[in-house]
Tab-separated table of C-alpha atoms in Angstrom:
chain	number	residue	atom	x	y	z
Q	563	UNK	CA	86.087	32.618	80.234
Q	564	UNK	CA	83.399	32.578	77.612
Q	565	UNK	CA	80.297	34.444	77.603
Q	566	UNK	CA	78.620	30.855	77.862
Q	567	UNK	CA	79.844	27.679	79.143
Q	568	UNK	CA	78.090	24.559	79.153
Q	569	UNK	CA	79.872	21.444	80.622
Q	570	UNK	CA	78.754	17.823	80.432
Q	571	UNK	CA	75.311	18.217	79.364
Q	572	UNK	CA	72.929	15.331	79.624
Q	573	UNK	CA	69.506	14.192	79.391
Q	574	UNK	CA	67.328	11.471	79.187
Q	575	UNK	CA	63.851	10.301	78.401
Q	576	UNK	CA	63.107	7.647	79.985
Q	577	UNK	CA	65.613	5.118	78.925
Q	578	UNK	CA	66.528	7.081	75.719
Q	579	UNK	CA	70.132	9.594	75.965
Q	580	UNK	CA	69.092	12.309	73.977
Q	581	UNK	CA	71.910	14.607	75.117
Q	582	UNK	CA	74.824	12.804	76.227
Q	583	UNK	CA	77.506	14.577	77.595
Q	584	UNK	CA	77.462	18.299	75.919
Q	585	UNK	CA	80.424	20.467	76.268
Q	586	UNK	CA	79.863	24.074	74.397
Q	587	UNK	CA	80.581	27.527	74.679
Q	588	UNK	CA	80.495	30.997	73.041
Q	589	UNK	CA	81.670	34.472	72.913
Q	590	UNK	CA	79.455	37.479	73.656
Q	591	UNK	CA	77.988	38.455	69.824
Q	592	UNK	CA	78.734	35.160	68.153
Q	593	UNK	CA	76.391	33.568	65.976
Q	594	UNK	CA	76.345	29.635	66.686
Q	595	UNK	CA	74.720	27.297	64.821
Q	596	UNK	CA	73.479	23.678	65.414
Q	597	UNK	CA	73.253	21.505	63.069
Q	598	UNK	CA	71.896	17.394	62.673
Q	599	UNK	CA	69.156	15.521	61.609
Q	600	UNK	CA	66.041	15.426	63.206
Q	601	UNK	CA	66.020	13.524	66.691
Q	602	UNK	CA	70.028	14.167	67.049
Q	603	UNK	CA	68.762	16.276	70.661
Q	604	UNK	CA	69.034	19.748	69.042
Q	605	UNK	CA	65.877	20.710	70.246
Q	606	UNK	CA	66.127	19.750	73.140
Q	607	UNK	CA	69.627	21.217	73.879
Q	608	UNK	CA	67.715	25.005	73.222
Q	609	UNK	CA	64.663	23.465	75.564
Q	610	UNK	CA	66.864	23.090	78.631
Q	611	UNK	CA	69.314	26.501	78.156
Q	612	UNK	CA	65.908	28.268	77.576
Q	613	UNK	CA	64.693	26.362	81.228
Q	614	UNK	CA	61.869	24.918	79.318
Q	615	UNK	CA	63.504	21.547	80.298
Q	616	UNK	CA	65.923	20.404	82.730
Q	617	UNK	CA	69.258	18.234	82.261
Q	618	UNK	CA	69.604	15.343	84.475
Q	619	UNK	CA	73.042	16.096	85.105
Q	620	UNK	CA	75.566	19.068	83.513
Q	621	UNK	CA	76.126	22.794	84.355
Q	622	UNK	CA	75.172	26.044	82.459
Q	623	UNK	CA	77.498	29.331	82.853
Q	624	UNK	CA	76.054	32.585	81.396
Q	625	UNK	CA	78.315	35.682	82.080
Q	626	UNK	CA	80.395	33.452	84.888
Q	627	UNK	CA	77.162	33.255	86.572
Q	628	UNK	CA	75.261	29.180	87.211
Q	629	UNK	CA	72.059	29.473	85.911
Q	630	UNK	CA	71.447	25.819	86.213
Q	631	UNK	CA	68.286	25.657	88.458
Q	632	UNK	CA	67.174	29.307	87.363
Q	633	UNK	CA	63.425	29.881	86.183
Q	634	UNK	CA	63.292	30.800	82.287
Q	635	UNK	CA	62.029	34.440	83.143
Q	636	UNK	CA	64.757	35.103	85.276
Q	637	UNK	CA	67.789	33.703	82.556
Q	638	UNK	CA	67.730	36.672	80.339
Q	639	UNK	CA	67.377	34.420	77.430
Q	640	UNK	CA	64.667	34.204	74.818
Q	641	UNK	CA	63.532	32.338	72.064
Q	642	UNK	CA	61.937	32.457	68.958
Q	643	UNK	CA	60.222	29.389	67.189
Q	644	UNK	CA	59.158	27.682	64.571
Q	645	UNK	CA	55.611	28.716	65.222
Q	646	UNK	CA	56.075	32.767	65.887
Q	647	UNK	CA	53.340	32.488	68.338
Q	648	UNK	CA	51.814	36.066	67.656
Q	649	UNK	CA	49.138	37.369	69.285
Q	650	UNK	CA	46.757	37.553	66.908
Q	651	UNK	CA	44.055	40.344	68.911
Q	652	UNK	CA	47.645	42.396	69.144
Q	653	UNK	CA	49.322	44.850	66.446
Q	654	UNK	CA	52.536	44.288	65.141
Q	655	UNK	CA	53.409	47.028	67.803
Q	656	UNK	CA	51.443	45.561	70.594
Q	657	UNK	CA	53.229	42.504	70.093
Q	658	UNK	CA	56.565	43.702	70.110
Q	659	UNK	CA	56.123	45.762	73.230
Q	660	UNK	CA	54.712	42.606	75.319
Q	661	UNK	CA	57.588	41.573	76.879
Q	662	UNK	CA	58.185	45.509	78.090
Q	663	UNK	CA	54.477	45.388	79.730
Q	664	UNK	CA	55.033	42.076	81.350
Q	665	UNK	CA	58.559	43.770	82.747
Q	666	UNK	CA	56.709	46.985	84.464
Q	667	UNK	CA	58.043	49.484	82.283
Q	668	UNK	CA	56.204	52.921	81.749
Q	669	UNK	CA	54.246	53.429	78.580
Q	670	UNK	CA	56.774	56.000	77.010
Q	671	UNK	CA	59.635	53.357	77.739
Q	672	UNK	CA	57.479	50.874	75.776
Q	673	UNK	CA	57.180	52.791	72.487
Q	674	UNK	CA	60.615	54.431	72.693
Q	675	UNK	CA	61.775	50.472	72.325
Q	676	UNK	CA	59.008	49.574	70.368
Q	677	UNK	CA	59.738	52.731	67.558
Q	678	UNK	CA	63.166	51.484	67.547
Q	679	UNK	CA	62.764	47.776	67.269
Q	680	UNK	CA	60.596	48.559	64.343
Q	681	UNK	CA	62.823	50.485	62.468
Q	682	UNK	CA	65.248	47.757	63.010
Q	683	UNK	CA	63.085	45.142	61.655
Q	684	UNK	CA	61.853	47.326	58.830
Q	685	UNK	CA	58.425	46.921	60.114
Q	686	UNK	CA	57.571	50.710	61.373
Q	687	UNK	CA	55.060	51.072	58.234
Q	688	UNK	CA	53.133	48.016	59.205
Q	689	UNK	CA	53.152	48.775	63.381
Q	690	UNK	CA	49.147	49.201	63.493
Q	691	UNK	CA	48.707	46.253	61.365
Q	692	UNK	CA	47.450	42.848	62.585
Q	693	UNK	CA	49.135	39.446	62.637
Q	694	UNK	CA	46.506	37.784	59.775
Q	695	UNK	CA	47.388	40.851	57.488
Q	696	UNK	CA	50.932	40.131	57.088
Q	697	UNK	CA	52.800	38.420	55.445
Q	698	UNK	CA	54.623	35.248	56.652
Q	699	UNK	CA	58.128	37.128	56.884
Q	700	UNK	CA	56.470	40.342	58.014
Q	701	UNK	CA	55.164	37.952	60.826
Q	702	UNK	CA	58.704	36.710	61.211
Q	703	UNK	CA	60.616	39.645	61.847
Q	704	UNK	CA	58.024	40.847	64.300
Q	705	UNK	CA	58.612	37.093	66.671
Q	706	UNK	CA	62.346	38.451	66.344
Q	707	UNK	CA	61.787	42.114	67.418
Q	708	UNK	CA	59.560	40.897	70.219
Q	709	UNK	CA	62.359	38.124	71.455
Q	710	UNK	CA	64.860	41.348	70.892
Q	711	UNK	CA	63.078	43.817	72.782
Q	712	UNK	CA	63.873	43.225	76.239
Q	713	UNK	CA	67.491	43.286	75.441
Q	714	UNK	CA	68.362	39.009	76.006
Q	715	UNK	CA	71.690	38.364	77.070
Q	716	UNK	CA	71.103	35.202	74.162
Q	717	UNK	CA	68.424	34.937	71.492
Q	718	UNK	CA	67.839	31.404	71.310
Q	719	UNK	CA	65.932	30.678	67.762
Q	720	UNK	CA	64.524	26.936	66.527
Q	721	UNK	CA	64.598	26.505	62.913
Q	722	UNK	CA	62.991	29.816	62.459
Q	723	UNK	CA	62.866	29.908	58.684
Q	724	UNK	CA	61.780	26.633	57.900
Q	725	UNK	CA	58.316	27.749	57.410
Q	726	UNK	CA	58.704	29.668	54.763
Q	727	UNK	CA	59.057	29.175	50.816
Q	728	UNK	CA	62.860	29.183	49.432
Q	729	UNK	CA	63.017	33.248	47.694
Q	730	UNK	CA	61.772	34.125	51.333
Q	731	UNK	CA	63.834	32.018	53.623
Q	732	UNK	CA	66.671	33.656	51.642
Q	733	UNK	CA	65.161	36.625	52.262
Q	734	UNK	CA	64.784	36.667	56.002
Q	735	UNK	CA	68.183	34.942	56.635
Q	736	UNK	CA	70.481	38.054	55.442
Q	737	UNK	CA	67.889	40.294	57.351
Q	738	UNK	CA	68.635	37.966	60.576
Q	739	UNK	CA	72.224	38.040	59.661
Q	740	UNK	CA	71.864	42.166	59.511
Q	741	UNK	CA	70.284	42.339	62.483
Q	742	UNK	CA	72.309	39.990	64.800
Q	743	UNK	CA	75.538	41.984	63.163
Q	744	UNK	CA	74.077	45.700	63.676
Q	745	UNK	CA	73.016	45.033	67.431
Q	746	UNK	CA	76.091	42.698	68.393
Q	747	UNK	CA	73.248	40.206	69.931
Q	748	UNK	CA	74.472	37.025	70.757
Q	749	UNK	CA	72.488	33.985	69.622
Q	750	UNK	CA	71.791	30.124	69.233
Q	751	UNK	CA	70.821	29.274	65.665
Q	752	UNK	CA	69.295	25.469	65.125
Q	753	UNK	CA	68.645	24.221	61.351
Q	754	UNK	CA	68.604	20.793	59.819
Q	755	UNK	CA	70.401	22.954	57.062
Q	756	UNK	CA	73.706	22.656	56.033
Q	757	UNK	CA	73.551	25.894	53.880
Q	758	UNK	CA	71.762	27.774	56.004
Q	759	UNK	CA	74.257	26.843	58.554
Q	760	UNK	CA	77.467	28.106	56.515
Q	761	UNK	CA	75.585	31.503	55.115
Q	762	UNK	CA	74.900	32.058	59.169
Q	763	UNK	CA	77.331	31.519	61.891
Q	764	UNK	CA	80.039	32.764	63.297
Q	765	UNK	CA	81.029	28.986	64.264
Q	766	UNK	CA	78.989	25.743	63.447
Q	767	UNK	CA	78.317	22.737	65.867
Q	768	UNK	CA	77.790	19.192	64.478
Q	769	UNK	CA	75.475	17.403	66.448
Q	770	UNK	CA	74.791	13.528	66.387
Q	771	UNK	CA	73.011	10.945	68.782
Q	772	UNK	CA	73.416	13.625	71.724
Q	773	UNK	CA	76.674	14.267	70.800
Q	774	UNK	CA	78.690	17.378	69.031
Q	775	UNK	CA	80.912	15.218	66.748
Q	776	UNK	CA	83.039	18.634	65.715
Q	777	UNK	CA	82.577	21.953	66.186
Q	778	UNK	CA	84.609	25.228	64.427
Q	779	UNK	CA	84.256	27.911	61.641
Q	780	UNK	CA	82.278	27.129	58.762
Q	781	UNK	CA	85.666	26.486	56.582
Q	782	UNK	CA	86.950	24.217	59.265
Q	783	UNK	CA	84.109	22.216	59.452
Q	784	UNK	CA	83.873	21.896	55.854
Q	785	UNK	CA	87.448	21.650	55.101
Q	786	UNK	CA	88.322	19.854	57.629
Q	787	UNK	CA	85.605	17.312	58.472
Q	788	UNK	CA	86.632	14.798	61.532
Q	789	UNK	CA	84.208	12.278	61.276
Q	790	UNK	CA	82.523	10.643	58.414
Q	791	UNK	CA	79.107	12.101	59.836
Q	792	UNK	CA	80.188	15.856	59.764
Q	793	UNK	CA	81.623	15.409	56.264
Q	794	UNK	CA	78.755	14.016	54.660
Q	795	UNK	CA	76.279	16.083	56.924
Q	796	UNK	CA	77.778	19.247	55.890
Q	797	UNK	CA	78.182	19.126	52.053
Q	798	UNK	CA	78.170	16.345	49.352
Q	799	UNK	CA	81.051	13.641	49.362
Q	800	UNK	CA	81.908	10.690	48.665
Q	801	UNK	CA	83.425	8.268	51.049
Q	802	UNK	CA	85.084	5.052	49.451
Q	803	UNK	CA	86.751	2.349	51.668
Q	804	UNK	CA	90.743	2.724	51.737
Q	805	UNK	CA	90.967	-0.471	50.171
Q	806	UNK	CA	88.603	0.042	47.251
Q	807	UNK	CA	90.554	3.347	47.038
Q	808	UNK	CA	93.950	2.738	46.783
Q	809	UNK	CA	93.409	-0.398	44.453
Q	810	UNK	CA	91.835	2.213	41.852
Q	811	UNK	CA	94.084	4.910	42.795
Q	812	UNK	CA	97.052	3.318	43.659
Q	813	UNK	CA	97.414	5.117	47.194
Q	814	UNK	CA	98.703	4.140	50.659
Q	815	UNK	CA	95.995	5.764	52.641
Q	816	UNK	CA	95.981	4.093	55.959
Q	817	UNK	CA	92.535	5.987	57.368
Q	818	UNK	CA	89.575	3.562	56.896
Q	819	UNK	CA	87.903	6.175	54.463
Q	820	UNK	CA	88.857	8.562	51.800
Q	821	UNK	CA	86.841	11.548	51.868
Q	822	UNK	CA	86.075	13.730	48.685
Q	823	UNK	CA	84.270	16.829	48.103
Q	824	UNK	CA	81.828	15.985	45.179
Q	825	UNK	CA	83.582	19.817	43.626
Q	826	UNK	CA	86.701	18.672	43.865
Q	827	UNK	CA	86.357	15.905	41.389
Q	828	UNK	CA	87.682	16.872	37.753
Q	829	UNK	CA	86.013	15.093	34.675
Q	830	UNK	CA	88.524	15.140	31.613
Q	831	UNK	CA	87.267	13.522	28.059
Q	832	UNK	CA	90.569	11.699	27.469
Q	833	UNK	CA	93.802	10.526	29.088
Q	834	UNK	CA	96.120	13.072	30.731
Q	835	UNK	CA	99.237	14.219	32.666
Q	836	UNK	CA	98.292	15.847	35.888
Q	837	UNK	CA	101.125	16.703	38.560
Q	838	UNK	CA	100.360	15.295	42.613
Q	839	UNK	CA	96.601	13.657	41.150
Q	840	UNK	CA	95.463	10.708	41.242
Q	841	UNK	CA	93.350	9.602	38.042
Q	842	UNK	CA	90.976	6.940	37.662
Q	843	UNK	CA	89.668	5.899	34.457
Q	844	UNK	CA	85.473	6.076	34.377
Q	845	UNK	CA	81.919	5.666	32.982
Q	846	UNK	CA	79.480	8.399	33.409
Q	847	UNK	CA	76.491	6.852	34.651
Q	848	UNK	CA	74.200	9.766	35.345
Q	849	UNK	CA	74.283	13.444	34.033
Q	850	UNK	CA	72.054	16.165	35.585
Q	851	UNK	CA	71.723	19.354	34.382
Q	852	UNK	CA	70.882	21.722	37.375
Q	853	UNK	CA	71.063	25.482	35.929
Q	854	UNK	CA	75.132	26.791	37.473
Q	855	UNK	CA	76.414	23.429	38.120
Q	856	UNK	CA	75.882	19.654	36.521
Q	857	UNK	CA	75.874	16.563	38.773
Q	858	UNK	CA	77.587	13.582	37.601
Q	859	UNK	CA	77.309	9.897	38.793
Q	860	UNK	CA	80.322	7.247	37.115
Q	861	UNK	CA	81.439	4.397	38.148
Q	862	UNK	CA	85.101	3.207	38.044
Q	863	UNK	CA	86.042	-0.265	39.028
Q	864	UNK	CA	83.941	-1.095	42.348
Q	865	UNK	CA	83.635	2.204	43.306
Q	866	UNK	CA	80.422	4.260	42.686
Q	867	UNK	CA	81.575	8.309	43.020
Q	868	UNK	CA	79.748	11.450	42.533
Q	869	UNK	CA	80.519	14.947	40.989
Q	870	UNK	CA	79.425	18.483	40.552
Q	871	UNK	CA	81.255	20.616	38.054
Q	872	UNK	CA	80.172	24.321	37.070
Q	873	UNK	CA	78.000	23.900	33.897
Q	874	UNK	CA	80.188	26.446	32.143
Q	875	UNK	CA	82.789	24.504	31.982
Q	876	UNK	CA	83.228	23.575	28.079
Q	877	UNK	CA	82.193	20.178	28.079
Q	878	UNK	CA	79.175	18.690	29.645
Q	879	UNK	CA	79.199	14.675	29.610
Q	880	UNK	CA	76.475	12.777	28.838
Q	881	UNK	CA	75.780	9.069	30.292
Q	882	UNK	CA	77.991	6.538	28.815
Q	883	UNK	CA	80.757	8.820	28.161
Q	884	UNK	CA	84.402	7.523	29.383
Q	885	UNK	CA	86.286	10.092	31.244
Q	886	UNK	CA	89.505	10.650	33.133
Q	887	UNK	CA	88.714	11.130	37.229
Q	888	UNK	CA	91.140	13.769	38.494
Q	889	UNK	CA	91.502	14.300	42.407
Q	890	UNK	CA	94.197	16.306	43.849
Q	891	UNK	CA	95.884	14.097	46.915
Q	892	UNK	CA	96.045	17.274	48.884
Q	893	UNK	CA	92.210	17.304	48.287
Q	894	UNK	CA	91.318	13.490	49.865
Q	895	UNK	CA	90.804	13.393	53.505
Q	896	UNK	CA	91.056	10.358	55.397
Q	897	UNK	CA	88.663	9.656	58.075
Q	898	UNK	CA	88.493	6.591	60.051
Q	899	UNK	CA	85.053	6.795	61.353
């Protein structure tokens, strides 16, 4: 049995399904991590594990044990969110030993924890500091020692980085991923970001309209997309109808979409011989010089496709340029919806 089960989650408000029908689990020390657009009931899924909300049907298994009906304090779960929430008229140290005070336990319990959260969280040179003299990350990593602390069975965590600026979110996201590895702590990850979402978990759930359209390792889900929503969520790609497809192509696909990874289109300058491709002639339309990679646009017949090819590659095309479109067959997926 997993470490936790969730069966047939769902929830409304009012006469909107946000969550409709959930089925998840996880192993004891995964990483999972959620990912959707905004108002796709991620959220909300954390909300009601955490006991902040309640499901209006469903059950929740943590360690073979129902924690349906239980009160949050009394779950063993914690959360940290978007807003760390810090105590401002409390230390970093202070802050981090709250949840031990609220517990009961003795003073030298609370700084034996509290000396080695810190050193954890690289944060023992700043424990007498304040909240307002830290810095945003520094602030960061103390909302995750405090959530750590009491020792959580999960660590539930709501777009935690999203706050901060991009050298910084980096930053904080291989500490995290440190962290969750050196400790073996188990925990819920939600982000709007597909990146994010790959560099972090152990296994990624796509979530859409209340519903987890696929879930899997990060190369499954990205490999192996099974709807048209968790290919295009996670990744850049261009789906074409089958029919404007094969008429281009000359295929027999018989899904309703071909699927193809904006990478895995190859731009040639003239007409060529390549084994098990199909090629297309085209038009660049677009040419965008982004630093390690350029991004293409070209049209080809009816069909409007998209590229990304590493910008050391000899020759970079400029718009108007006619090229050869070269995509592997084993390399177009076919989705129907």
């Amino acid at each position: 049995m997993a470490f936790l089960e969730i069966e047939t989650l769902k929830k409304n408000f009012g006469k909107e399904r946000v969550l409709n029908g959930i089925d998840f689990s996880m192993d004891k020390g995964e990483l999972a991590v959620i990912v959707g657009a905004s108002g796709c009931g991620k959220t909300t899924f954390l909300r009601i594990l955490a006991g902040l909300d309640h499901a209006d049907s469903g059950k929740i298994l943590l360690d073979g044990k129902d924690i349906t009906g239980t009160e949050p304090g009394k779950r063993g779960i914690g959360m940290v969110f978007q807003k760390y929430s810090l105590f401002p008229n409390m230390t970093v140290r202070e802050n981090i030993g709250y949840g031990l005070r609220v517990k009961g336990c003795s003073s030298e319990e609370i700084r034996k924890k509290t000396d080695e959260m810190l050193e954890i969280v690289h944060l023992t040179g700043k424990a007498d500091a304040y909240p307002a003299a830290i810095s945003g990350g520094q602030q960061q990593r103390t909302a995750f020692a405090r959530a750590m602390v009491v020792n959580p069975q999960i660590l539930l965590l709501d777009e935690p980085f999203s706050a901060l600026d991009a050298e910084l979110r980096k930053e904080l996201r291989d500490e995290f991923k440190r962290i969750q590895r050196d400790t073996g702590l188990t925990a819920v990850l939600v982000t709007h970001d597909q990146e994010e979402a790959m560099l972090l978990a152990d296994k990624i759930h796509v979530m859409n309209k209340g519903m987890l359209e696929q879930s899997g390792t990060p190369e499954e889900v990205y490999m192996h997309p099974k709807t048209l929503y968790a290919a295009s969520f996670m990744g850049e790609c261009n789906i074409i109808p089958s029919d404007l497809f094969n008429k281009a192509a000359g295929c027999k696909l018989s899904a309703g979409y071909a699927v193809i990874r904006n990478e895995n289109i190859l731009l040639k300058d003239k007409a060529c011989d390549e084994p098990d491709s199909v090629l297309i002639p085209a038009v660049i339309t677009e040419s965008i010089f982004c630093g390690k990679t350029v991004k293409y646009e070209f049209a080809s017949s009816d069909m409007k496709l998209k590229a990304e090819r590493p910008a050391q590659e000899n020759c970079i095309f400029e718009k108007g340029d006619k090229v050869t479109v070269i995509i592997k067959r084993d390399q177009v997926i076919g989705l129907d919806r």
